[in-house]
PDB file of C-alpha atoms in Angstrom:
ATOM      1  CA  MET A   1      17.992  17.979 167.726  1.00  0.00           C
ATOM      2  CA  PRO A   2      17.042  15.202 165.631  1.00  0.00           C
ATOM      3  CA  HIS A   3      19.407  14.000 163.008  1.00  0.00           C
ATOM      4  CA  LYS A   4      17.160  13.928 160.001  1.00  0.00           C
ATOM      5  CA  LYS A   5      18.344  11.856 156.941  1.00  0.00           C
ATOM      6  CA  THR A   6      16.849  13.384 154.020  1.00  0.00           C
ATOM      7  CA  PHE A   7      16.230  12.660 150.005  1.00  0.00           C
ATOM      8  CA  PRO A   8      16.670   8.816 150.272  1.00  0.00           C
ATOM      9  CA  ALA A   9      18.902   7.036 147.413  1.00  0.00           C
ATOM     10  CA  ALA A  10      16.765   5.630 144.646  1.00  0.00           C
ATOM     11  CA  LYS A  11      16.802   1.870 144.011  1.00  0.00           C
ATOM     12  CA  SER A  12      19.947   2.443 141.787  1.00  0.00           C
ATOM     13  CA  GLY A  13      21.963   4.092 144.722  1.00  0.00           C
ATOM     14  CA  LEU A  14      22.042   7.167 142.833  1.00  0.00           C
ATOM     15  CA  HIS A  15      20.167  10.246 142.808  1.00  0.00           C
ATOM     16  CA  PRO A  16      16.990  10.349 140.654  1.00  0.00           C
ATOM     17  CA  ARG A  17      18.473  13.534 138.695  1.00  0.00           C
ATOM     18  CA  ASN A  18      21.780  11.700 138.391  1.00  0.00           C
ATOM     19  CA  GLN A  19      22.518  11.123 134.395  1.00  0.00           C
ATOM     20  CA  HIS A  20      24.818   8.143 135.286  1.00  0.00           C
ATOM     21  CA  ARG A  21      22.398   5.944 136.865  1.00  0.00           C
ATOM     22  CA  GLU A  22      22.357   3.446 133.612  1.00  0.00           C
ATOM     23  CA  ARG A  23      25.190   1.120 132.734  1.00  0.00           C
ATOM     24  CA  TYR A  24      28.015   2.956 130.685  1.00  0.00           C
ATOM     25  CA  ASP A  25      27.075   3.238 127.217  1.00  0.00           C
ATOM     26  CA  PHE A  26      30.627   2.595 125.870  1.00  0.00           C
ATOM     27  CA  PRO A  27      29.849   3.020 122.331  1.00  0.00           C
ATOM     28  CA  ALA A  28      28.116   6.832 123.021  1.00  0.00           C
ATOM     29  CA  LEU A  29      31.020   7.317 125.205  1.00  0.00           C
ATOM     30  CA  ILE A  30      33.618   6.654 122.278  1.00  0.00           C
ATOM     31  CA  ALA A  31      31.707   8.814 119.851  1.00  0.00           C
ATOM     32  CA  SER A  32      32.049  11.752 122.345  1.00  0.00           C
ATOM     33  CA  HIS A  33      35.673  10.878 122.903  1.00  0.00           C
ATOM     34  CA  PRO A  34      37.413   8.794 120.769  1.00  0.00           C
ATOM     35  CA  THR A  35      40.723   8.341 122.656  1.00  0.00           C
ATOM     36  CA  LEU A  36      38.499   6.206 124.811  1.00  0.00           C
ATOM     37  CA  GLN A  37      38.416   3.161 122.332  1.00  0.00           C
ATOM     38  CA  ALA A  38      42.032   2.514 123.016  1.00  0.00           C
ATOM     39  CA  PHE A  39      41.098   1.195 126.569  1.00  0.00           C
ATOM     40  CA  VAL A  40      37.843  -0.509 125.818  1.00  0.00           C
ATOM     41  CA  ARG A  41      37.735  -4.186 126.059  1.00  0.00           C
ATOM     42  CA  PRO A  42      35.159  -7.038 126.562  1.00  0.00           C
ATOM     43  CA  ASN A  43      35.019  -8.455 130.210  1.00  0.00           C
ATOM     44  CA  PRO A  44      34.973 -11.763 131.448  1.00  0.00           C
ATOM     45  CA  HIS A  45      31.249 -11.763 131.675  1.00  0.00           C
ATOM     46  CA  GLY A  46      31.762 -10.594 127.604  1.00  0.00           C
ATOM     47  CA  ASP A  47      30.359  -7.031 128.540  1.00  0.00           C
ATOM     48  CA  LEU A  48      32.146  -3.664 127.144  1.00  0.00           C
ATOM     49  CA  SER A  49      34.447  -2.516 130.235  1.00  0.00           C
ATOM     50  CA  VAL A  50      37.722  -0.841 130.860  1.00  0.00           C
ATOM     51  CA  ASP A  51      40.172  -2.009 133.413  1.00  0.00           C
ATOM     52  CA  PHE A  52      39.418   0.039 136.509  1.00  0.00           C
ATOM     53  CA  ALA A  53      42.894  -0.630 137.893  1.00  0.00           C
ATOM     54  CA  ASP A  54      44.752   1.453 135.058  1.00  0.00           C
ATOM     55  CA  PRO A  55      44.790   5.111 136.368  1.00  0.00           C
ATOM     56  CA  ALA A  56      44.820   5.864 132.307  1.00  0.00           C
ATOM     57  CA  ALA A  57      42.106   4.076 131.553  1.00  0.00           C
ATOM     58  CA  VAL A  58      40.097   5.519 134.751  1.00  0.00           C
ATOM     59  CA  LYS A  59      41.401   9.062 133.557  1.00  0.00           C
ATOM     60  CA  THR A  60      40.191   8.500 129.845  1.00  0.00           C
ATOM     61  CA  LEU A  61      36.813   7.301 130.948  1.00  0.00           C
ATOM     62  CA  ASN A  62      36.511  10.321 133.087  1.00  0.00           C
ATOM     63  CA  ALA A  63      37.110  12.696 130.379  1.00  0.00           C
ATOM     64  CA  ALA A  64      34.517  10.868 128.218  1.00  0.00           C
ATOM     65  CA  LEU A  65      31.990  11.105 130.846  1.00  0.00           C
ATOM     66  CA  LEU A  66      32.580  14.754 131.075  1.00  0.00           C
ATOM     67  CA  ALA A  67      32.389  14.996 127.253  1.00  0.00           C
ATOM     68  CA  HIS A  68      29.474  13.191 126.702  1.00  0.00           C
ATOM     69  CA  PHE A  69      27.102  14.427 129.499  1.00  0.00           C
ATOM     70  CA  TYR A  70      28.581  17.575 130.157  1.00  0.00           C
ATOM     71  CA  ALA A  71      30.131  19.269 127.112  1.00  0.00           C
ATOM     72  CA  ILE A  72      33.572  19.886 128.628  1.00  0.00           C
ATOM     73  CA  ARG A  73      35.615  19.002 126.038  1.00  0.00           C
ATOM     74  CA  ALA A  74      39.056  20.257 127.377  1.00  0.00           C
ATOM     75  CA  TRP A  75      39.854  18.471 130.842  1.00  0.00           C
ATOM     76  CA  ASP A  76      43.335  16.924 131.995  1.00  0.00           C
ATOM     77  CA  LEU A  77      45.214  16.466 135.174  1.00  0.00           C
ATOM     78  CA  PRO A  78      48.816  16.572 136.119  1.00  0.00           C
ATOM     79  CA  PRO A  79      50.439  13.337 136.526  1.00  0.00           C
ATOM     80  CA  GLY A  80      49.777  11.806 140.165  1.00  0.00           C
ATOM     81  CA  TYR A  81      46.716  14.097 141.011  1.00  0.00           C
ATOM     82  CA  LEU A  82      43.095  12.520 142.001  1.00  0.00           C
ATOM     83  CA  CYS A  83      41.006  11.497 139.417  1.00  0.00           C
ATOM     84  CA  PRO A  84      37.469  11.436 141.156  1.00  0.00           C
ATOM     85  CA  PRO A  85      34.727   8.704 140.315  1.00  0.00           C
ATOM     86  CA  ILE A  86      32.154  11.449 138.328  1.00  0.00           C
ATOM     87  CA  PRO A  87      28.624   9.432 139.369  1.00  0.00           C
ATOM     88  CA  GLY A  88      29.353  10.178 142.999  1.00  0.00           C
ATOM     89  CA  ARG A  89      30.748  13.545 142.920  1.00  0.00           C
ATOM     90  CA  ALA A  90      27.359  14.235 140.669  1.00  0.00           C
ATOM     91  CA  ASP A  91      25.415  12.899 143.794  1.00  0.00           C
ATOM     92  CA  TYR A  92      26.667  15.117 146.060  1.00  0.00           C
ATOM     93  CA  LEU A  93      25.637  18.246 144.031  1.00  0.00           C
ATOM     94  CA  HIS A  94      21.953  16.840 143.518  1.00  0.00           C
ATOM     95  CA  ASN A  95      21.612  16.524 147.165  1.00  0.00           C
ATOM     96  CA  LEU A  96      23.050  19.999 147.652  1.00  0.00           C
ATOM     97  CA  ALA A  97      20.406  21.035 145.094  1.00  0.00           C
ATOM     98  CA  ASP A  98      17.308  19.609 147.179  1.00  0.00           C
ATOM     99  CA  LEU A  99      18.835  20.870 150.053  1.00  0.00           C
ATOM    100  CA  LEU A 100      18.766  24.408 148.872  1.00  0.00           C
ATOM    101  CA  ALA A 101      15.667  23.970 147.368  1.00  0.00           C
ATOM    102  CA  THR A 102      13.900  23.240 150.879  1.00  0.00           C
ATOM    103  CA  SER A 103      14.122  26.747 151.555  1.00  0.00           C
ATOM    104  CA  ASN A 104      12.878  27.764 148.056  1.00  0.00           C
ATOM    105  CA  ARG A 105       9.261  26.478 147.836  1.00  0.00           C
ATOM    106  CA  GLY A 106      10.885  23.145 146.835  1.00  0.00           C
ATOM    107  CA  THR A 107      12.474  24.804 143.421  1.00  0.00           C
ATOM    108  CA  LEU A 108      15.759  24.000 142.846  1.00  0.00           C
ATOM    109  CA  PRO A 109      17.712  27.285 142.841  1.00  0.00           C
ATOM    110  CA  ARG A 110      19.774  27.787 139.539  1.00  0.00           C
ATOM    111  CA  GLY A 111      22.297  30.327 138.002  1.00  0.00           C
ATOM    112  CA  GLU A 112      25.173  32.294 139.017  1.00  0.00           C
ATOM    113  CA  LYS A 113      23.783  34.044 142.208  1.00  0.00           C
ATOM    114  CA  VAL A 114      24.141  30.585 143.782  1.00  0.00           C
ATOM    115  CA  ARG A 115      27.607  30.505 144.766  1.00  0.00           C
ATOM    116  CA  GLY A 116      29.631  27.531 146.403  1.00  0.00           C
ATOM    117  CA  LEU A 117      32.805  27.506 148.338  1.00  0.00           C
ATOM    118  CA  ASP A 118      34.568  24.103 147.206  1.00  0.00           C
ATOM    119  CA  ILE A 119      37.229  23.417 149.974  1.00  0.00           C
ATOM    120  CA  GLY A 120      40.066  21.453 148.573  1.00  0.00           C
ATOM    121  CA  CYS A 121      38.706  22.131 144.744  1.00  0.00           C
ATOM    122  CA  GLY A 122      41.576  19.749 143.555  1.00  0.00           C
ATOM    123  CA  ALA A 123      43.404  19.943 140.067  1.00  0.00           C
ATOM    124  CA  ASN A 124      40.248  18.076 138.711  1.00  0.00           C
ATOM    125  CA  ALA A 125      37.940  20.964 139.688  1.00  0.00           C
ATOM    126  CA  ILE A 126      35.343  18.331 139.536  1.00  0.00           C
ATOM    127  CA  TYR A 127      32.600  19.727 141.738  1.00  0.00           C
ATOM    128  CA  PRO A 128      32.981  23.378 140.127  1.00  0.00           C
ATOM    129  CA  MET A 129      32.629  21.809 136.796  1.00  0.00           C
ATOM    130  CA  LEU A 130      29.444  19.754 137.378  1.00  0.00           C
ATOM    131  CA  GLY A 131      27.808  22.386 139.590  1.00  0.00           C
ATOM    132  CA  HIS A 132      27.764  24.948 136.759  1.00  0.00           C
ATOM    133  CA  THR A 133      26.816  22.598 134.279  1.00  0.00           C
ATOM    134  CA  LEU A 134      24.037  21.083 136.091  1.00  0.00           C
ATOM    135  CA  TYR A 135      22.769  24.003 137.759  1.00  0.00           C
ATOM    136  CA  GLY A 136      24.322  27.327 136.603  1.00  0.00           C
ATOM    137  CA  TRP A 137      26.018  27.654 139.809  1.00  0.00           C
ATOM    138  CA  ASN A 138      29.519  29.634 140.552  1.00  0.00           C
ATOM    139  CA  PHE A 139      32.120  28.791 142.484  1.00  0.00           C
ATOM    140  CA  VAL A 140      35.324  29.625 144.454  1.00  0.00           C
ATOM    141  CA  GLY A 141      37.769  26.990 144.945  1.00  0.00           C
ATOM    142  CA  THR A 142      40.300  26.814 147.414  1.00  0.00           C
ATOM    143  CA  GLU A 143      43.925  24.985 147.548  1.00  0.00           C
ATOM    144  CA  ILE A 144      46.992  24.569 149.087  1.00  0.00           C
ATOM    145  CA  ASP A 145      48.793  22.940 146.036  1.00  0.00           C
ATOM    146  CA  GLN A 146      49.736  25.853 143.448  1.00  0.00           C
ATOM    147  CA  THR A 147      49.896  23.022 140.436  1.00  0.00           C
ATOM    148  CA  ALA A 148      46.149  21.914 141.572  1.00  0.00           C
ATOM    149  CA  LEU A 149      45.285  25.688 141.383  1.00  0.00           C
ATOM    150  CA  LEU A 150      46.785  26.625 138.117  1.00  0.00           C
ATOM    151  CA  ASN A 151      45.250  23.020 136.442  1.00  0.00           C
ATOM    152  CA  ALA A 152      41.725  23.763 137.870  1.00  0.00           C
ATOM    153  CA  GLU A 153      41.976  27.797 136.509  1.00  0.00           C
ATOM    154  CA  LYS A 154      42.998  26.123 132.936  1.00  0.00           C
ATOM    155  CA  ILE A 155      40.225  23.774 132.834  1.00  0.00           C
ATOM    156  CA  PHE A 156      37.793  26.546 133.310  1.00  0.00           C
ATOM    157  CA  ALA A 157      39.766  28.805 130.935  1.00  0.00           C
ATOM    158  CA  ASP A 158      39.777  26.315 128.079  1.00  0.00           C
ATOM    159  CA  ASN A 159      35.937  25.421 128.162  1.00  0.00           C
ATOM    160  CA  ALA A 160      33.602  27.905 126.938  1.00  0.00           C
ATOM    161  CA  ASN A 161      30.508  26.959 128.973  1.00  0.00           C
ATOM    162  CA  LEU A 162      32.863  27.090 132.051  1.00  0.00           C
ATOM    163  CA  ALA A 163      34.330  30.559 131.659  1.00  0.00           C
ATOM    164  CA  GLY A 164      33.954  32.671 134.611  1.00  0.00           C
ATOM    165  CA  ALA A 165      32.328  30.640 136.805  1.00  0.00           C
ATOM    166  CA  LEU A 166      35.107  29.570 138.802  1.00  0.00           C
ATOM    167  CA  GLU A 167      37.711  31.705 141.181  1.00  0.00           C
ATOM    168  CA  MET A 168      40.895  29.755 142.720  1.00  0.00           C
ATOM    169  CA  ARG A 169      42.373  30.997 145.679  1.00  0.00           C
ATOM    170  CA  GLN A 170      45.526  29.588 147.443  1.00  0.00           C
ATOM    171  CA  GLN A 171      44.970  28.825 150.863  1.00  0.00           C
ATOM    172  CA  THR A 172      48.535  29.679 152.368  1.00  0.00           C
ATOM    173  CA  HIS A 173      48.157  28.052 155.838  1.00  0.00           C
ATOM    174  CA  PRO A 174      47.632  24.165 155.472  1.00  0.00           C
ATOM    175  CA  ASP A 175      45.601  24.079 159.144  1.00  0.00           C
ATOM    176  CA  ASP A 176      43.465  26.729 157.838  1.00  0.00           C
ATOM    177  CA  ILE A 177      40.318  25.146 156.185  1.00  0.00           C
ATOM    178  CA  LEU A 178      37.487  27.598 156.071  1.00  0.00           C
ATOM    179  CA  ALA A 179      39.760  30.143 157.846  1.00  0.00           C
ATOM    180  CA  GLY A 180      41.030  32.947 155.709  1.00  0.00           C
ATOM    181  CA  ALA A 181      38.765  31.204 152.742  1.00  0.00           C
ATOM    182  CA  ILE A 182      36.472  34.240 152.120  1.00  0.00           C
ATOM    183  CA  ASN A 183      35.833  37.713 152.659  1.00  0.00           C
ATOM    184  CA  SER A 184      33.883  39.736 155.617  1.00  0.00           C
ATOM    185  CA  ASN A 185      31.454  40.587 152.854  1.00  0.00           C
ATOM    186  CA  GLU A 186      30.888  37.537 150.711  1.00  0.00           C
ATOM    187  CA  TYR A 187      28.030  35.101 150.958  1.00  0.00           C
ATOM    188  CA  PHE A 188      27.820  31.605 149.821  1.00  0.00           C
ATOM    189  CA  GLU A 189      24.778  29.299 149.743  1.00  0.00           C
ATOM    190  CA  PHE A 190      26.834  26.425 150.472  1.00  0.00           C
ATOM    191  CA  THR A 191      30.354  24.740 151.265  1.00  0.00           C
ATOM    192  CA  LEU A 192      31.129  21.407 149.992  1.00  0.00           C
ATOM    193  CA  CYS A 193      34.512  19.511 150.595  1.00  0.00           C
ATOM    194  CA  ASN A 194      35.753  15.827 150.093  1.00  0.00           C
ATOM    195  CA  PRO A 195      38.190  15.769 153.289  1.00  0.00           C
ATOM    196  CA  PRO A 196      41.381  13.268 153.280  1.00  0.00           C
ATOM    197  CA  PHE A 197      40.245  10.327 154.330  1.00  0.00           C
ATOM    198  CA  HIS A 198      43.013   8.370 155.783  1.00  0.00           C
ATOM    199  CA  ALA A 199      45.019   8.967 158.810  1.00  0.00           C
ATOM    200  CA  SER A 200      48.668   8.100 157.386  1.00  0.00           C
ATOM    201  CA  ALA A 201      50.206   7.295 154.238  1.00  0.00           C
ATOM    202  CA  GLU A 202      50.339   3.541 155.314  1.00  0.00           C
ATOM    203  CA  GLU A 203      46.475   3.790 155.837  1.00  0.00           C
ATOM    204  CA  ALA A 204      45.896   5.115 152.311  1.00  0.00           C
ATOM    205  CA  ALA A 205      48.483   2.253 150.740  1.00  0.00           C
ATOM    206  CA  ALA A 206      46.555  -0.117 152.711  1.00  0.00           C
ATOM    207  CA  GLY A 207      43.055   1.165 151.418  1.00  0.00           C
ATOM    208  CA  SER A 208      44.347   1.130 148.136  1.00  0.00           C
ATOM    209  CA  GLN A 209      45.208  -2.906 148.215  1.00  0.00           C
ATOM    210  CA  ARG A 210      42.021  -3.309 149.315  1.00  0.00           C
ATOM    211  CA  LYS A 211      40.490  -1.844 146.341  1.00  0.00           C
ATOM    212  CA  LEU A 212      42.702  -3.618 144.218  1.00  0.00           C
ATOM    213  CA  ARG A 213      41.496  -7.217 145.705  1.00  0.00           C
ATOM    214  CA  ASN A 214      37.631  -5.744 145.521  1.00  0.00           C
ATOM    215  CA  ILE A 215      38.191  -5.978 141.697  1.00  0.00           C
ATOM    216  CA  GLY A 216      40.164  -9.029 141.653  1.00  0.00           C
ATOM    217  CA  LYS A 217      43.594  -7.427 141.106  1.00  0.00           C
ATOM    218  CA  GLU A 218      47.172  -8.979 142.143  1.00  0.00           C
ATOM    219  CA  VAL A 219      48.396  -6.553 144.901  1.00  0.00           C
ATOM    220  CA  THR A 220      52.105  -5.550 145.129  1.00  0.00           C
ATOM    221  CA  GLU A 221      53.870  -3.748 147.787  1.00  0.00           C
ATOM    222  CA  LYS A 222      53.148  -0.444 146.110  1.00  0.00           C
ATOM    223  CA  PRO A 223      49.874  -0.467 144.321  1.00  0.00           C
ATOM    224  CA  LEU A 224      48.809   1.876 141.698  1.00  0.00           C
ATOM    225  CA  LEU A 225      45.856   3.624 142.423  1.00  0.00           C
ATOM    226  CA  ASN A 226      43.428   3.532 140.088  1.00  0.00           C
ATOM    227  CA  PHE A 227      42.064   6.751 141.076  1.00  0.00           C
ATOM    228  CA  GLU A 228      45.521   8.180 141.990  1.00  0.00           C
ATOM    229  CA  GLY A 229      46.197  11.137 144.247  1.00  0.00           C
ATOM    230  CA  LEU A 230      48.680  12.575 145.760  1.00  0.00           C
ATOM    231  CA  GLY A 231      49.674  12.367 149.510  1.00  0.00           C
ATOM    232  CA  HIS A 232      47.733  15.652 151.036  1.00  0.00           C
ATOM    233  CA  GLU A 233      44.685  14.338 148.926  1.00  0.00           C
ATOM    234  CA  LEU A 234      44.396  11.154 150.741  1.00  0.00           C
ATOM    235  CA  TRP A 235      45.578  11.827 154.194  1.00  0.00           C
ATOM    236  CA  CYS A 236      46.294  13.852 156.905  1.00  0.00           C
ATOM    237  CA  GLU A 237      47.159  13.673 160.367  1.00  0.00           C
ATOM    238  CA  GLY A 238      44.035  12.416 162.016  1.00  0.00           C
ATOM    239  CA  GLY A 239      42.283  11.463 158.907  1.00  0.00           C
ATOM    240  CA  GLU A 240      38.954  12.288 157.971  1.00  0.00           C
ATOM    241  CA  ARG A 241      37.570  13.000 161.585  1.00  0.00           C
ATOM    242  CA  GLU A 242      39.956  15.237 162.738  1.00  0.00           C
ATOM    243  CA  PHE A 243      39.942  17.406 159.568  1.00  0.00           C
ATOM    244  CA  ILE A 244      36.239  17.796 159.906  1.00  0.00           C
ATOM    245  CA  ARG A 245      36.606  18.756 163.469  1.00  0.00           C
ATOM    246  CA  GLN A 246      38.687  21.703 162.577  1.00  0.00           C
ATOM    247  CA  MET A 247      36.133  22.502 159.523  1.00  0.00           C
ATOM    248  CA  ILE A 248      33.355  22.668 162.229  1.00  0.00           C
ATOM    249  CA  SER A 249      35.120  24.668 164.472  1.00  0.00           C
ATOM    250  CA  GLN A 250      36.283  27.165 161.881  1.00  0.00           C
ATOM    251  CA  SER A 251      32.690  27.676 160.712  1.00  0.00           C
ATOM    252  CA  ARG A 252      31.257  29.494 163.702  1.00  0.00           C
ATOM    253  CA  PRO A 253      33.154  32.721 162.661  1.00  0.00           C
ATOM    254  CA  LEU A 254      31.507  32.543 159.465  1.00  0.00           C
ATOM    255  CA  ALA A 255      27.990  31.362 160.610  1.00  0.00           C
ATOM    256  CA  ASP A 256      26.503  34.848 158.674  1.00  0.00           C
ATOM    257  CA  ASN A 257      28.146  34.266 155.450  1.00  0.00           C
ATOM    258  CA  ILE A 258      27.249  30.974 154.498  1.00  0.00           C
ATOM    259  CA  LEU A 259      23.841  29.366 154.687  1.00  0.00           C
ATOM    260  CA  TRP A 260      24.772  25.653 154.551  1.00  0.00           C
ATOM    261  CA  PHE A 261      28.374  24.232 155.569  1.00  0.00           C
ATOM    262  CA  SER A 262      28.668  20.602 154.292  1.00  0.00           C
ATOM    263  CA  THR A 263      31.245  18.210 153.828  1.00  0.00           C
ATOM    264  CA  LEU A 264      31.447  14.207 152.993  1.00  0.00           C
ATOM    265  CA  VAL A 265      31.881  11.571 155.692  1.00  0.00           C
ATOM    266  CA  SER A 266      33.137   8.172 154.531  1.00  0.00           C
ATOM    267  CA  LYS A 267      33.095   6.680 157.978  1.00  0.00           C
ATOM    268  CA  GLN A 268      29.863   6.212 159.663  1.00  0.00           C
ATOM    269  CA  ASP A 269      31.800   5.378 163.031  1.00  0.00           C
ATOM    270  CA  ASN A 270      32.652   9.197 162.881  1.00  0.00           C
ATOM    271  CA  LEU A 271      29.026  10.619 162.546  1.00  0.00           C
ATOM    272  CA  PRO A 272      28.557  10.301 166.673  1.00  0.00           C
ATOM    273  CA  GLN A 273      31.135  12.896 167.022  1.00  0.00           C
ATOM    274  CA  ILE A 274      30.367  15.200 164.297  1.00  0.00           C
ATOM    275  CA  TYR A 275      26.858  15.316 165.224  1.00  0.00           C
ATOM    276  CA  ALA A 276      27.882  16.395 168.779  1.00  0.00           C
ATOM    277  CA  GLN A 277      30.278  18.987 167.570  1.00  0.00           C
ATOM    278  CA  ILE A 278      27.853  20.532 165.586  1.00  0.00           C
ATOM    279  CA  GLU A 279      25.318  21.001 168.364  1.00  0.00           C
ATOM    280  CA  ARG A 280      27.953  21.990 170.418  1.00  0.00           C
ATOM    281  CA  ILE A 281      28.731  25.349 168.290  1.00  0.00           C
ATOM    282  CA  GLY A 282      25.527  26.182 168.505  1.00  0.00           C
ATOM    283  CA  ALA A 283      24.205  25.176 164.832  1.00  0.00           C
ATOM    284  CA  ARG A 284      20.202  25.745 164.182  1.00  0.00           C
ATOM    285  CA  ASN A 285      19.952  23.212 161.653  1.00  0.00           C
ATOM    286  CA  MET A 286      21.388  19.839 160.561  1.00  0.00           C
ATOM    287  CA  ARG A 287      20.854  17.541 157.631  1.00  0.00           C
ATOM    288  CA  THR A 288      22.531  13.967 156.900  1.00  0.00           C
ATOM    289  CA  LEU A 289      22.090  13.528 153.083  1.00  0.00           C
ATOM    290  CA  ASP A 290      22.945   9.632 152.407  1.00  0.00           C
ATOM    291  CA  MET A 291      24.439   8.665 149.000  1.00  0.00           C
ATOM    292  CA  ALA A 292      25.437   4.917 147.561  1.00  0.00           C
ATOM    293  CA  GLN A 293      27.258   3.971 144.358  1.00  0.00           C
ATOM    294  CA  GLY A 294      26.978   0.560 143.627  1.00  0.00           C
ATOM    295  CA  GLN A 295      28.452  -1.121 146.992  1.00  0.00           C
ATOM    296  CA  LYS A 296      30.035   2.174 148.454  1.00  0.00           C
ATOM    297  CA  ILE A 297      27.695   3.592 150.886  1.00  0.00           C
ATOM    298  CA  SER A 298      28.554   7.460 151.698  1.00  0.00           C
ATOM    299  CA  ARG A 299      27.154  10.431 153.038  1.00  0.00           C
ATOM    300  CA  ALA A 300      27.421  14.455 153.527  1.00  0.00           C
ATOM    301  CA  VAL A 301      26.713  16.157 156.713  1.00  0.00           C
ATOM    302  CA  ALA A 302      25.218  19.785 156.615  1.00  0.00           C
ATOM    303  CA  TRP A 303      24.762  22.364 159.203  1.00  0.00           C
ATOM    304  CA  SER A 304      23.730  25.996 159.445  1.00  0.00           C
ATOM    305  CA  PHE A 305      23.377  28.610 161.936  1.00  0.00           C
ATOM    306  CA  TYR A 306      20.367  29.957 160.072  1.00  0.00           C
ATOM    307  CA  SER A 307      16.794  29.232 161.119  1.00  0.00           C
ATOM    308  CA  THR A 308      14.403  27.664 158.866  1.00  0.00           C
ATOM    309  CA  ALA A 309      12.231  31.319 158.449  1.00  0.00           C
ATOM    310  CA  ASP A 310      16.044  32.999 157.903  1.00  0.00           C
ATOM    311  CA  MET A 311      16.807  30.464 155.282  1.00  0.00           C
ATOM    312  CA  GLU A 312      13.503  31.363 153.510  1.00  0.00           C
ATOM    313  CA  ARG A 313      14.368  35.110 153.936  1.00  0.00           C
ATOM    314  CA  TRP A 314      17.961  34.145 152.332  1.00  0.00           C
ATOM    315  CA  ALA A 315      16.364  32.517 149.495  1.00  0.00           C
ATOM    316  CA  ARG A 316      13.702  35.249 148.472  1.00  0.00           C
ATOM    317  CA  SER A 317      16.614  37.844 148.472  1.00  0.00           C
ATOM    318  CA  ARG A 318      19.239  36.173 146.821  1.00  0.00           C
ATOM    319  CA  TRP A 319      17.648  33.857 144.158  1.00  0.00           C
ATOM    320  CA  ARG A 320      14.527  35.457 143.272  1.00  0.00           C
TER     321      ARG A 320
END
């Protein structure tokens, strides 16, 4: 089965519909979220910016982006929880929308009939927030962390434009990724997931040190993470490869319930194993969605147990 690379990135590296293709307009962001003013300073090149090594600055910038572009005014995180870079997260959703459109005569499916399953939603609830404001989709989010679950629920309760668009479910067995996440009579258009990247706490710390060096910051023994993140958000035994292996294995029993399974894949070296396993479990369609943000290259891999004709029947019966 060919590993088709679909929806190539634009010159900027971001999807053509991504609202974050241009440089940050800090005066406009400050107007939408005045708290950002305290963190904005001229950088060595004389341009307005924030200190991307400062977690408080990054979180406040995220809050400003959400307020300015998505009218999400009430958003906060408990201390230490992962603060995601919004442009890249939006790209994943735009690429998923394009993928769904291939079964819908090229029309992007919008509205609450389109349901997404966010595996490991996180305290930030970024994918459900953006997916609902961009396309009107509704979501179920799973979480093993009770604090993260409650914070995601609070974000949706505190913003009128998000009300009713997210149902959070606690995953009580940490080894379960898809198993036990949905009911037998439930159906979802897609899953999405940002799996733990690293295989150990030490590996996660080394990755944080590289990030700091890349932005010209002094590296200490215990670096402060600019995007923060708790242990289970950053690493798991076996790292990204093992997490995705388990996810693929657990997708087979849900073959009829989910049109497209998908997950981000950060390490290109993991792709051959992922492709091979997807083929072994009998998936009938597979796509690689290439994405880029600046110098960072990433991709999502999506697979489905539906034929192309069955996907078109799904679209006709559920989206029209």
